[in-house]
Coordinates of C-alpha atoms in Angstrom, one line a residue:
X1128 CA -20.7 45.7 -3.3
X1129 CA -21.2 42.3 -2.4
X1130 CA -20.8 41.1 1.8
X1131 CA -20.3 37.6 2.6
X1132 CA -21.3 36.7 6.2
X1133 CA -20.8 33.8 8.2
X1134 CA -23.2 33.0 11.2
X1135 CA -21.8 32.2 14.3
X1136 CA -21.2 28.4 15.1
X1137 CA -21.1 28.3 18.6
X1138 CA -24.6 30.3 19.0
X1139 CA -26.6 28.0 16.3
X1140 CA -23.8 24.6 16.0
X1141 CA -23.7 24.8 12.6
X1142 CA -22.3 28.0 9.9
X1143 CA -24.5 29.3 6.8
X1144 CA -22.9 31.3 4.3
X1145 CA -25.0 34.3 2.8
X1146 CA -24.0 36.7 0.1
X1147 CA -26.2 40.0 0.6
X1148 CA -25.9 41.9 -2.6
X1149 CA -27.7 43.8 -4.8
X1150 CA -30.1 47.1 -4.7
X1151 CA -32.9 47.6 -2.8
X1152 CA -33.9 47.2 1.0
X1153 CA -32.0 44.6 3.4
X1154 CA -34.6 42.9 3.7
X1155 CA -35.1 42.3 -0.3
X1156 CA -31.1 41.3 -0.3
X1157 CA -31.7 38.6 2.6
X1158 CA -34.6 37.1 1.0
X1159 CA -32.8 36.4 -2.5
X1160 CA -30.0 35.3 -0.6
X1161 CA -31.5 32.6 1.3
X1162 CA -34.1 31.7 -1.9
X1163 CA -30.9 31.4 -3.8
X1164 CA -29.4 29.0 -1.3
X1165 CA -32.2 26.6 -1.5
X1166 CA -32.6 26.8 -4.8
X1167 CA -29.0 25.9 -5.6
X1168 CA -29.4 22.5 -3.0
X1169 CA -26.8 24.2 -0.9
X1170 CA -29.3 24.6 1.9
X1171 CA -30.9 21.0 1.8
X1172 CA -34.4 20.0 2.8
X1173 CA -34.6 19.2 6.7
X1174 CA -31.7 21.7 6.9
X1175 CA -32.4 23.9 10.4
X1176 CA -31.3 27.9 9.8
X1177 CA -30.1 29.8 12.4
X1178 CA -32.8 31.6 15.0
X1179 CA -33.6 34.9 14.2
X1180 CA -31.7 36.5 16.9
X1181 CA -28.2 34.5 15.7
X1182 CA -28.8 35.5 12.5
X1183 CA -29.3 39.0 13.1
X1184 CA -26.2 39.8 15.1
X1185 CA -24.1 37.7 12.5
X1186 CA -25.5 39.9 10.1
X1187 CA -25.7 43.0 11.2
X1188 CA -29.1 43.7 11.0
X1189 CA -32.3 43.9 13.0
X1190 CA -34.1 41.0 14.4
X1191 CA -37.5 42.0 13.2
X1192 CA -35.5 42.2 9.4
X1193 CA -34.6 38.5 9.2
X1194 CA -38.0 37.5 10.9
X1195 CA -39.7 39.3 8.0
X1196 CA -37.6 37.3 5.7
X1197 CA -38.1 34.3 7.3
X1198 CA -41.8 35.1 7.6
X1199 CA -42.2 35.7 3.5
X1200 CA -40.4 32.5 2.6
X1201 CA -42.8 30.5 4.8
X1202 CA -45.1 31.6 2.9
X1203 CA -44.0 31.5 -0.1
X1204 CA -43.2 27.5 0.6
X1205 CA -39.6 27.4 0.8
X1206 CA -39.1 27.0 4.6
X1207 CA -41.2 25.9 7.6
X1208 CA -41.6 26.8 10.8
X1209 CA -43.0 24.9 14.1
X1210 CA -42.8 25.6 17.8
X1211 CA -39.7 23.6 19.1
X1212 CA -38.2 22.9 16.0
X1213 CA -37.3 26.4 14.5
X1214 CA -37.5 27.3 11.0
X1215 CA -36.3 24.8 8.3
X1216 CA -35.9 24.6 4.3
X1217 CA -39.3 22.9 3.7
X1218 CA -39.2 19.1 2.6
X1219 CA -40.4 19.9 -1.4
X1220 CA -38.3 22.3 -1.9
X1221 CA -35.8 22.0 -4.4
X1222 CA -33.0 22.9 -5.9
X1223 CA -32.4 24.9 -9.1
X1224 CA -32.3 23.1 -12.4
X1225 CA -30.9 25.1 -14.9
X1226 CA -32.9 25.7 -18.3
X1227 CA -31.3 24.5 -21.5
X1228 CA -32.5 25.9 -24.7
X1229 CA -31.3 22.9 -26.5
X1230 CA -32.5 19.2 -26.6
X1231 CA -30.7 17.5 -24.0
X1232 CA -29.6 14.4 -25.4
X1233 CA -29.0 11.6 -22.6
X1234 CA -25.5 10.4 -21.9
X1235 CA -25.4 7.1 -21.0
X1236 CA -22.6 5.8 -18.2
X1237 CA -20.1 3.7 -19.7
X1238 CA -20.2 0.2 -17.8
X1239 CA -17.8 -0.2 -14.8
X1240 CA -14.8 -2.3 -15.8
X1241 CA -15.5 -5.8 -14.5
X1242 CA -12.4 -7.1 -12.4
X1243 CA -11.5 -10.9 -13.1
X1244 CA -13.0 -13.6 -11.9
X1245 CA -10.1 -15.1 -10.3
X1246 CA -7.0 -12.9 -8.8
X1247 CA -4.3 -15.1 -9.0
X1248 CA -1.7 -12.5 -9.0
X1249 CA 0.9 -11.8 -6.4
X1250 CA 1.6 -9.1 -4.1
X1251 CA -1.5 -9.1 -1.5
X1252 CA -2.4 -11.0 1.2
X1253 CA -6.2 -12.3 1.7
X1254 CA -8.6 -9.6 2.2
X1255 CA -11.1 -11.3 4.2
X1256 CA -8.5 -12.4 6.8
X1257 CA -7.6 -9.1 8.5
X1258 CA -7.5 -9.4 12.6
X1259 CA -10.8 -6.7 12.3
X1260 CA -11.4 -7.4 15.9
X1261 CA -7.6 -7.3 17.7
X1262 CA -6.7 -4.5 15.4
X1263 CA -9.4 -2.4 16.7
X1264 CA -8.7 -3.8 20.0
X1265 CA -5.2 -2.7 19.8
X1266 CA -6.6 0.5 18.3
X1267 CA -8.8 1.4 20.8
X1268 CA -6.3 0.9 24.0
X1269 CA -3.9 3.2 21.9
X1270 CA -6.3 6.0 21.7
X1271 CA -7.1 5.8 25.4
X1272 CA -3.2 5.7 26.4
X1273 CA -2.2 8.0 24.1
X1274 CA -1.0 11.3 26.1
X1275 CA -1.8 14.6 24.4
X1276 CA 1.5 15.4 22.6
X1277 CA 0.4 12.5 20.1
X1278 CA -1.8 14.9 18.4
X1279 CA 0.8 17.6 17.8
X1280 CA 3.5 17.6 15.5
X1281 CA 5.2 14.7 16.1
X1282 CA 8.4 13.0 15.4
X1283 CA 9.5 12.7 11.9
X1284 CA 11.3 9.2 12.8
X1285 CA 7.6 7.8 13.7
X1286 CA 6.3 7.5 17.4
X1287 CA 8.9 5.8 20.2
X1288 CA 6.2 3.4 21.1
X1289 CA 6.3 1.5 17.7
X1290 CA 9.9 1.6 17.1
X1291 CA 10.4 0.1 20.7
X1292 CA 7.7 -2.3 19.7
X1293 CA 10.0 -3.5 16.5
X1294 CA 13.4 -3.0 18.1
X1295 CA 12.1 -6.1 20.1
X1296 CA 10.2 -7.6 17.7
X1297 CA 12.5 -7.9 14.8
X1298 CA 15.5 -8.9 17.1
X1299 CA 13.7 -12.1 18.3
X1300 CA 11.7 -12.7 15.1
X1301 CA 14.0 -11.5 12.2
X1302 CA 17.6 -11.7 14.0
X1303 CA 17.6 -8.0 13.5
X1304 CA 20.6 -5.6 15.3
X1305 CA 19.2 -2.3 16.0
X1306 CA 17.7 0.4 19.0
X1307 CA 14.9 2.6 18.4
X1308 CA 17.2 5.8 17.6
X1309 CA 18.2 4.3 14.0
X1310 CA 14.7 3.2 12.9
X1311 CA 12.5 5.6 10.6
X1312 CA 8.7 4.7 10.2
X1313 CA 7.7 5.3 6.6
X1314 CA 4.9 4.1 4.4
X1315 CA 6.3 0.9 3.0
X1316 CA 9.1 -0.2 0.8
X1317 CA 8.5 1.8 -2.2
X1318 CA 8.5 5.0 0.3
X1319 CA 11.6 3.7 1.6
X1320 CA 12.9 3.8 -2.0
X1321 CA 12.2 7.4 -2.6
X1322 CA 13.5 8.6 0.7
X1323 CA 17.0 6.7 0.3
X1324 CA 17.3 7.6 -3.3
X1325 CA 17.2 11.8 -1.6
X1326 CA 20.0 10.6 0.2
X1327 CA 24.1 10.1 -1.0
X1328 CA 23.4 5.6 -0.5
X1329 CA 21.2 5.4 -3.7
X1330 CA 22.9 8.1 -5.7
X1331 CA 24.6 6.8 -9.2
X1332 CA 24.8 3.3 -9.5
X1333 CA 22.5 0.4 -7.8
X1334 CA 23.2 -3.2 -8.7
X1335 CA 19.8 -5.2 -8.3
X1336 CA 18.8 -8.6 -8.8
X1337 CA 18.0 -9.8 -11.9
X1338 CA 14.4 -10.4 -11.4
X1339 CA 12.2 -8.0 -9.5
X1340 CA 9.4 -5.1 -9.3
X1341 CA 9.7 -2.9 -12.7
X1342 CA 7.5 -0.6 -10.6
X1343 CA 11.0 -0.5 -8.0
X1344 CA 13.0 0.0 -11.0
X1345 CA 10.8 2.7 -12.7
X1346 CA 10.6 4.6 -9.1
X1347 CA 14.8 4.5 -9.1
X1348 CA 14.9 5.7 -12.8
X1349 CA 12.7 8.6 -11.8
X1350 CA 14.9 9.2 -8.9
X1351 CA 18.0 9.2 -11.5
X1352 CA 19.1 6.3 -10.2
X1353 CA 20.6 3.5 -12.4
X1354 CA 20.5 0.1 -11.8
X1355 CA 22.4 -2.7 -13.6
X1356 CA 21.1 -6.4 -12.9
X1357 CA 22.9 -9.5 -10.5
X1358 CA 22.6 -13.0 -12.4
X1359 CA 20.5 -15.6 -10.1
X1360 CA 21.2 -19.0 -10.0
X1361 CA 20.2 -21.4 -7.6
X1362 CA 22.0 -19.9 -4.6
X1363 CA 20.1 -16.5 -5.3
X1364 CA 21.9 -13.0 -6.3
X1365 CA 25.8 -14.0 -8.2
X1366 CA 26.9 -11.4 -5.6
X1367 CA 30.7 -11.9 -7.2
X1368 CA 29.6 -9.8 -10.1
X1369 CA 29.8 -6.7 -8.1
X1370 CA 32.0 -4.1 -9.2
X1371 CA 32.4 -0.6 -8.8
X1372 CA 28.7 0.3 -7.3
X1373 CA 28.4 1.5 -4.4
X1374 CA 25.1 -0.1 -3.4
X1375 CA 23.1 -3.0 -3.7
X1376 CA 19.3 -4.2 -3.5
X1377 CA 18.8 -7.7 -2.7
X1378 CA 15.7 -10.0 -1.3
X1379 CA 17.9 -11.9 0.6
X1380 CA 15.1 -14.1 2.3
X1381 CA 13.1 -15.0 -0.5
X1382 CA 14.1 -14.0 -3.9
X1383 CA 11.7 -12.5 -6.0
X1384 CA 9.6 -13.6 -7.6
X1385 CA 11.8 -16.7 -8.5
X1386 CA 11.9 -18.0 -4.7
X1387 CA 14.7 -19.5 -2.5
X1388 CA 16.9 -17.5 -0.3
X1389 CA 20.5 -16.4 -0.6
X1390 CA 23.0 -18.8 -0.1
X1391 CA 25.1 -18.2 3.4
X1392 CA 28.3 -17.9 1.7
X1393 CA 27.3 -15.0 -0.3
X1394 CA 25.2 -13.3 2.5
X1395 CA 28.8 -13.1 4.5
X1396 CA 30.3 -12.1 0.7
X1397 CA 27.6 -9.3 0.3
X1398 CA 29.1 -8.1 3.5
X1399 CA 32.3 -8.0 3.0
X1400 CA 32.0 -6.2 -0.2
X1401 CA 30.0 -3.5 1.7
X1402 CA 32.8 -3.4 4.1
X1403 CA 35.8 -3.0 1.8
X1404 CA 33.9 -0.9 -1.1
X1405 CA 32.3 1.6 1.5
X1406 CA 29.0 0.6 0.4
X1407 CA 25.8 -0.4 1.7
X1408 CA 23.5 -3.4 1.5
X1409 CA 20.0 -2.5 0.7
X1410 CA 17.7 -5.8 2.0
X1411 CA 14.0 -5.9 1.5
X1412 CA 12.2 -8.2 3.7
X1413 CA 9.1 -8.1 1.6
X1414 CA 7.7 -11.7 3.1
X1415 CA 10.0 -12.3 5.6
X1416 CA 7.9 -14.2 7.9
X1417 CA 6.3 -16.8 6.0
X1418 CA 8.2 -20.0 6.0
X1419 CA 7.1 -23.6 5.5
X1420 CA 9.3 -25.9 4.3
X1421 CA 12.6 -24.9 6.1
X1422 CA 14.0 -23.1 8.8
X1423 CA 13.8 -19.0 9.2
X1424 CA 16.7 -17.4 7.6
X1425 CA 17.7 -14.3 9.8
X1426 CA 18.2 -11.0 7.9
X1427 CA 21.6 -10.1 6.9
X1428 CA 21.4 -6.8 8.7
X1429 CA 22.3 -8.8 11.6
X1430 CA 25.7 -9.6 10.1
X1431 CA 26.7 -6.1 9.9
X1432 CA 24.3 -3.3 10.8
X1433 CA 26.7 -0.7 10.2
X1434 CA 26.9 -1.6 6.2
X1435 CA 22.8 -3.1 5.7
X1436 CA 19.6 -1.1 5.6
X1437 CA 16.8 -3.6 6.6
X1438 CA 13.0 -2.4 5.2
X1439 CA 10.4 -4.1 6.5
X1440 CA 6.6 -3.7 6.4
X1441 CA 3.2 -5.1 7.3
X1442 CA 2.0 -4.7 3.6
X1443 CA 1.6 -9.2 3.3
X1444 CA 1.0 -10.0 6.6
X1445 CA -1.2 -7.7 7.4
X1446 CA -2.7 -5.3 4.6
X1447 CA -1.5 -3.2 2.2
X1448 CA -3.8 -0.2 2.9
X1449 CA -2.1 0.1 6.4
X1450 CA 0.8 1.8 4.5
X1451 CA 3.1 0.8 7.8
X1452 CA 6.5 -0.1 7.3
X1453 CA 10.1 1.0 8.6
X1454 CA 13.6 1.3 7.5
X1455 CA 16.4 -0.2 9.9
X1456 CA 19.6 2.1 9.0
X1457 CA 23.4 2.2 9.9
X1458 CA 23.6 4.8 12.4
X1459 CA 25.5 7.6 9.7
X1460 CA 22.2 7.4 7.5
X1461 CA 19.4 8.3 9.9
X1462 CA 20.1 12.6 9.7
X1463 CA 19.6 12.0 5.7
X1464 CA 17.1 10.0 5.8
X1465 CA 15.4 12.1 8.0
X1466 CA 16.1 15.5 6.6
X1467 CA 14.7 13.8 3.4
X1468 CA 11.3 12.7 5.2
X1469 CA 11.2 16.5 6.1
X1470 CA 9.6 18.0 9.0
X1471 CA 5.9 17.6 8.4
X1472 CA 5.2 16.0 5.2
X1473 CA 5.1 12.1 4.3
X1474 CA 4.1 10.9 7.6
X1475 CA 2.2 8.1 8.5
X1476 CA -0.9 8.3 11.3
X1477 CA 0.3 8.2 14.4
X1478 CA -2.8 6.3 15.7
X1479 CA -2.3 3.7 12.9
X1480 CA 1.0 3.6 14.7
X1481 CA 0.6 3.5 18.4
X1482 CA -2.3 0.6 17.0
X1483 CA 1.0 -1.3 15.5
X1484 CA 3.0 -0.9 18.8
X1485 CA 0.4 -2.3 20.7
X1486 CA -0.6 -5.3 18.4
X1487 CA 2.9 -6.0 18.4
X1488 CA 3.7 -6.1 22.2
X1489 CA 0.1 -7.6 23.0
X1490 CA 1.4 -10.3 20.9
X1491 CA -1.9 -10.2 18.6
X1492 CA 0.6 -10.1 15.9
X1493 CA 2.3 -13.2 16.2
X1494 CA -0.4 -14.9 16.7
X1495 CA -1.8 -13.5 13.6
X1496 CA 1.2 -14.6 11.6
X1497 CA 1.1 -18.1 13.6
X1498 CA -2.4 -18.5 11.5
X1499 CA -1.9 -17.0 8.1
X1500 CA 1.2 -19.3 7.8
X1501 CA -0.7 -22.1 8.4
X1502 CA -3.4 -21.3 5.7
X1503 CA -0.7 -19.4 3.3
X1504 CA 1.0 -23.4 3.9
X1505 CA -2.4 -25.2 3.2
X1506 CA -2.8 -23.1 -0.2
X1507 CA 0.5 -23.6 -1.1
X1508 CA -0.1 -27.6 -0.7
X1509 CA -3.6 -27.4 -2.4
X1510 CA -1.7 -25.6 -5.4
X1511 CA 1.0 -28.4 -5.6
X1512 CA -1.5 -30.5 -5.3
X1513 CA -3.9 -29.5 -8.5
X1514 CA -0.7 -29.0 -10.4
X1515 CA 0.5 -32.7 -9.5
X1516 CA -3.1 -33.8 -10.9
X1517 CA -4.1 -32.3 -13.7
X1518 CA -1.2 -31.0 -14.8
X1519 CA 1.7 -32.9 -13.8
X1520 CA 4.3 -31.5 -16.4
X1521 CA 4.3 -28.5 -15.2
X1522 CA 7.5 -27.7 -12.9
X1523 CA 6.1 -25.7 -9.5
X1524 CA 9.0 -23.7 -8.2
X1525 CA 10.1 -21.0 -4.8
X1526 CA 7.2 -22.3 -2.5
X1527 CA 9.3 -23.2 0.4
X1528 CA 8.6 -19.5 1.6
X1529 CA 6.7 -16.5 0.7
X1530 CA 3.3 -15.9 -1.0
X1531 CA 3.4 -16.8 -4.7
X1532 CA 5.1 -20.0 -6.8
X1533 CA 6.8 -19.8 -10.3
X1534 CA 5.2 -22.1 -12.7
X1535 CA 7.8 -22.9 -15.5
X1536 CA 6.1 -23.6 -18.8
X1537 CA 7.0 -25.0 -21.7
X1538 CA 9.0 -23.0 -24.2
X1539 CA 7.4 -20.1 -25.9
X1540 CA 3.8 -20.9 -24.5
X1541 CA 4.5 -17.7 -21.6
X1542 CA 2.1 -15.3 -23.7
X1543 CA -0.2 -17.6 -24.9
X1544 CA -1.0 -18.9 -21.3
X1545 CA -1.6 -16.1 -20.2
X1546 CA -3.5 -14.5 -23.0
X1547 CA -5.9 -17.3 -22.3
X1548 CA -5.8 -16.6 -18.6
X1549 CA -7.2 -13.3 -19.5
X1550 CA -10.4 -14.8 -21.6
X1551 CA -10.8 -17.1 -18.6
X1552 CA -11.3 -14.0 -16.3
X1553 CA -7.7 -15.4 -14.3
X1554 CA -5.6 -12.7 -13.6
X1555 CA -1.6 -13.4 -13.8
X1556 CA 1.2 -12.6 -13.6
X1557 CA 3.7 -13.7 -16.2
X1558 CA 7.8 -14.0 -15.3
X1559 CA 9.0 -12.0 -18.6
X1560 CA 7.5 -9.0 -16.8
X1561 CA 9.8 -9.5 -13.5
X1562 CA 12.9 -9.3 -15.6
X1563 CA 15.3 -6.4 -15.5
X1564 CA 15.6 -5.2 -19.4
X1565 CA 19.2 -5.2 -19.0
X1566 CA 19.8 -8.7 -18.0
X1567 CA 20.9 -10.8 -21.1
X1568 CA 19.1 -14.1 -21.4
X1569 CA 20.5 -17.5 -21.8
X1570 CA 18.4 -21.1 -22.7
X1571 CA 18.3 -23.2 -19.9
X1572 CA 18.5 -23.0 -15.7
X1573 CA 21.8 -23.8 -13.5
X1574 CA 22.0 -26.9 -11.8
X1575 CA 20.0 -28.3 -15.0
X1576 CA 21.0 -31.0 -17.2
X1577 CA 21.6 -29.2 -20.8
X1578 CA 22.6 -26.3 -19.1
X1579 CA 25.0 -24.2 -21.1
X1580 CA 28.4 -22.8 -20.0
X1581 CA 28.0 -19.8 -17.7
X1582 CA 28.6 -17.0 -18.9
X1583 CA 31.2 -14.8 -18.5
X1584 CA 31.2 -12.4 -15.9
X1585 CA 31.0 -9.1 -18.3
X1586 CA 27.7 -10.7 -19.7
X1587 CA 25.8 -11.1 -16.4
X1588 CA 22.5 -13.2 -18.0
X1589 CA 20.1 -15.3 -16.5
X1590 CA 18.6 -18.3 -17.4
X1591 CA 15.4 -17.9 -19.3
X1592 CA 12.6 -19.9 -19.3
X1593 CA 8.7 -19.1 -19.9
X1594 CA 6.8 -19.0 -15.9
X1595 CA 3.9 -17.7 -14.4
X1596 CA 4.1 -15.6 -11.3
X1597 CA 0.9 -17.3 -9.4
X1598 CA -0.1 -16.0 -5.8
X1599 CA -2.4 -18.1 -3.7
X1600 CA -2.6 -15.6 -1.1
X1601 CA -5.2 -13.4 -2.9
X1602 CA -8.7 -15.0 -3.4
X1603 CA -10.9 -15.3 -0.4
X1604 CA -10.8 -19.1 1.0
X1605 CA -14.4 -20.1 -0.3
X1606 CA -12.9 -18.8 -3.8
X1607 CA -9.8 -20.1 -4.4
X1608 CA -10.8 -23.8 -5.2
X1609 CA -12.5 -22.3 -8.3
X1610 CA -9.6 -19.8 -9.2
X1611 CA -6.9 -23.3 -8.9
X1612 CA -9.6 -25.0 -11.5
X1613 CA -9.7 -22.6 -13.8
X1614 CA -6.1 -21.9 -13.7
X1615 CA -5.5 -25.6 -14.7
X1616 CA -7.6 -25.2 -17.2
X1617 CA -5.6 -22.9 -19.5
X1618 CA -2.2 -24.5 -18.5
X1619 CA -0.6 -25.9 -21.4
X1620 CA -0.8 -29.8 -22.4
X1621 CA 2.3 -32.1 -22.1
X1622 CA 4.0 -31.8 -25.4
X1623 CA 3.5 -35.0 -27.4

């Protein structure tokens, strides 16, 4: 029968495996074993084995057994052996190649998809401009500070640090009501999503704006949640249109992808819906700090804590692949949410954490914000800009805030724009994919001349029109220039 032995690391500082099997002497089974080993490229050239004495006790054997093993591989050329340096698996030796009877016939590697030329789609912030050097400033005075408990279990509601750090933060920043008990770190918003919809506030019915992410939709339908779509007009979400749901998601700052915030009259109307239905107010602060052309508008969890969950993250001002965000919740929901997050599971690093919590209260992030505002603002203009030259018929909407503008197109060219986009190597976004397949469509935008009659409430459609999504966040700065070229290029013509 078959032993498996494993070396001791603290006598050698590294394990080795061995399988002694077999008939014959001890010796014989010892020699196979470690011949097999090399030959299978599990024991690597350069690799150092284990002195004989190690070995031996690990084993189970005498000493003189594994030097005699040792001794006959050496010869043989598999290992080497030098004063000072021990015996290692000898530079040309190598690993097993099994023999096919067959004629191998080569398989060639099918060529890596290449990615576009120009990423013009929305939803990240610019790459190249993480804060590489405070972040791992702010990293590396959390990992010195960071008292031993932080690398035990830990608190499902995220370290105390960071949700002191945003407490502050978010009051002075977002206008934000809250203390540290009732916020819950998660991963981001679409791990917010899944978490709530464990929970009685996203069970049944969730009215949602008529544009947004189908992936937010898809997640909610998985969840066996189902949403029915808000009409937008020019002062956001036509919050009147509630009925009998029981919750609502909204962008409240900056509508998306369409742009423009929600008018204050039907921020104070959300709330008072939430108040007299019971319900609760679901606000996603995707891009909350980016403003240009106006004044900050303050979340509307500060009108009402008690009926709004605020969810935040650092997913555009920072990076995406931090997965750090946080939900803000009414003090009744934090046990669900929390017994939904479960005890271990679906946690993100606390170091990446306590790194957050500092770059927050250093004030690193602020000033990081200060300066991707300023360039997300010259981009913006530089877009307007080519538009206004070269193709000054098309309509640029929604960049007084956020990350991406709407380019409305002439009728029926969505699909052929951005067909061509795709030949060009652009990728886009096009504004047919943002819609909620529920939400009836109607010719025409309010507030337009030739508008139609709006509809009646029952019907809840939205104005349609052919766009394009476009972010200028994305492409590195020496890249963009080309990428606002190209996109021009495959822009329709004025109609004649």
């Amino acid at each position: 029968m078959a032993k498996s032995w494993v070396n001791s690391a603290e006598r050698i500082g590294s394990d080795l495996h061995l399988e002694l099997s077999g008939p014959g002497s001890t010796r014989a089974a010892l020699i196979d074993a470690l011949r097999e080993a090399v030959r299978s490229g599990r024991l690597t050239p350069g690799t150092r084995l284990p002195p004989y004495r190690s070995l031996a006790a690990d084993l189970g054997v005498a000493r003189n057994t594994v030097a005699d093993a040792y001794a006959e591989l050496v010869a043989e050329g598999w290992l080497t052996a030098r004063q000072g340096s021990g015996t290692q698996v000898a530079e040309r030796a190598e690993p097993l190649r099994p023999q096919r009877k067959h004629v191998r016939v080569p398989v060639k590697t099918p060529p890596r998809a290449r990615g576009p030329r120009h990423d013009l789609r929305q939803g990240t912030p610019d790459a190249s401009t993480f804060p590489r050097a405070a972040w791992l400033a702010s990293y590396r005075r959390a990992l010195q500070e960071a008292p031993n408990e932080v690398f035990g279990p830990g608190d499902p509601a995220g370290r105390v640090e960071l949700r002191e750090a945003l407490t502050e933060y978010l009051a002075r920043a977002r206008g934000v009501r809250t203390e540290p008990g009732r916020i819950v770190i998660c991963s981001g918003f679409a791990h917010a999503l899944r978490l709530l919809s464990r929970t009685p506030v996203l069970r049944g019915t969730l009215a949602v704006e008529a544009y947004g992410l189908p992936f937010h939709r898809e997640l909610l339908a998985d969840a066996g949640v189902r949403t029915v779509p808000l009409p937008l007009d020019e002062h956001g979400a036509d919050v009147s249109r509630l009925a009998r749901e029981r919750a609502v998601l909204l962008t409240p700052a900056h509508q998306f992808p369409t742009g423009g915030p929600l008018h204050a009259e039907r921020r104070a109307a959300v709330v008072d819906w939430a108040r007299a239905r019971g319900g609760v107010v679901l606000e996603d602060d995707y891009d909350g700090e980016f403003r240009y052309d106006r004044r900050p508008v303050g979340a509307v969890q500060g009108l009402d804590p008690e009926r709004v969950i605020f969810v935040g993250s650092v997913s555009k001002s920072l990076s995406p692949a931090l997965r750090l965000g946080w939900m803000v919740l009414p003090e009744r929901h934090v046990a669900d949410v929390l017994a939904a997050k479960g005890e271990r599971e679906a946690w993100v690093s606390v170091l990446d954490q306590l790194s957050l919590a500092d770059f927050l209260s250093s004030g690193s992030y602020d000033r990081h914000v200060r300066r991707m505002r300023q360039r997300y603002r010259s981009r913006r203009d530089r877009l307007v800009a080519a538009l206004a030259e070269h193709a000054p018929h098309i309509e640029v909407t929604g960049v007084a805030a956020g990350l991406h503008a709407v380019l409305r197109l002439p009728p029926g060219t969505e699909r052929s724009v951005l067909k061509a986009a795709t030949w060009a190597g652009i990728a886009l976004d096009g504004l047919a994919e943002f819609q909620h397949p529920q939400a009836p469509r109607t010719p025409g935008t309010p507030g337009t001349p030739g508008t139609p009659k709006a509809p009646e409430p029952s019907e809840a459609a939205v104005p349609a029109y052919d766009g394009l999504v476009v972010g200028y966040a994305t492409p590195s700065e020496h890249a963009y220039g080309a990428a606002l070229d190209a996109l021009c290029r495959v822009l329709p013509p004025e109609a004649g």
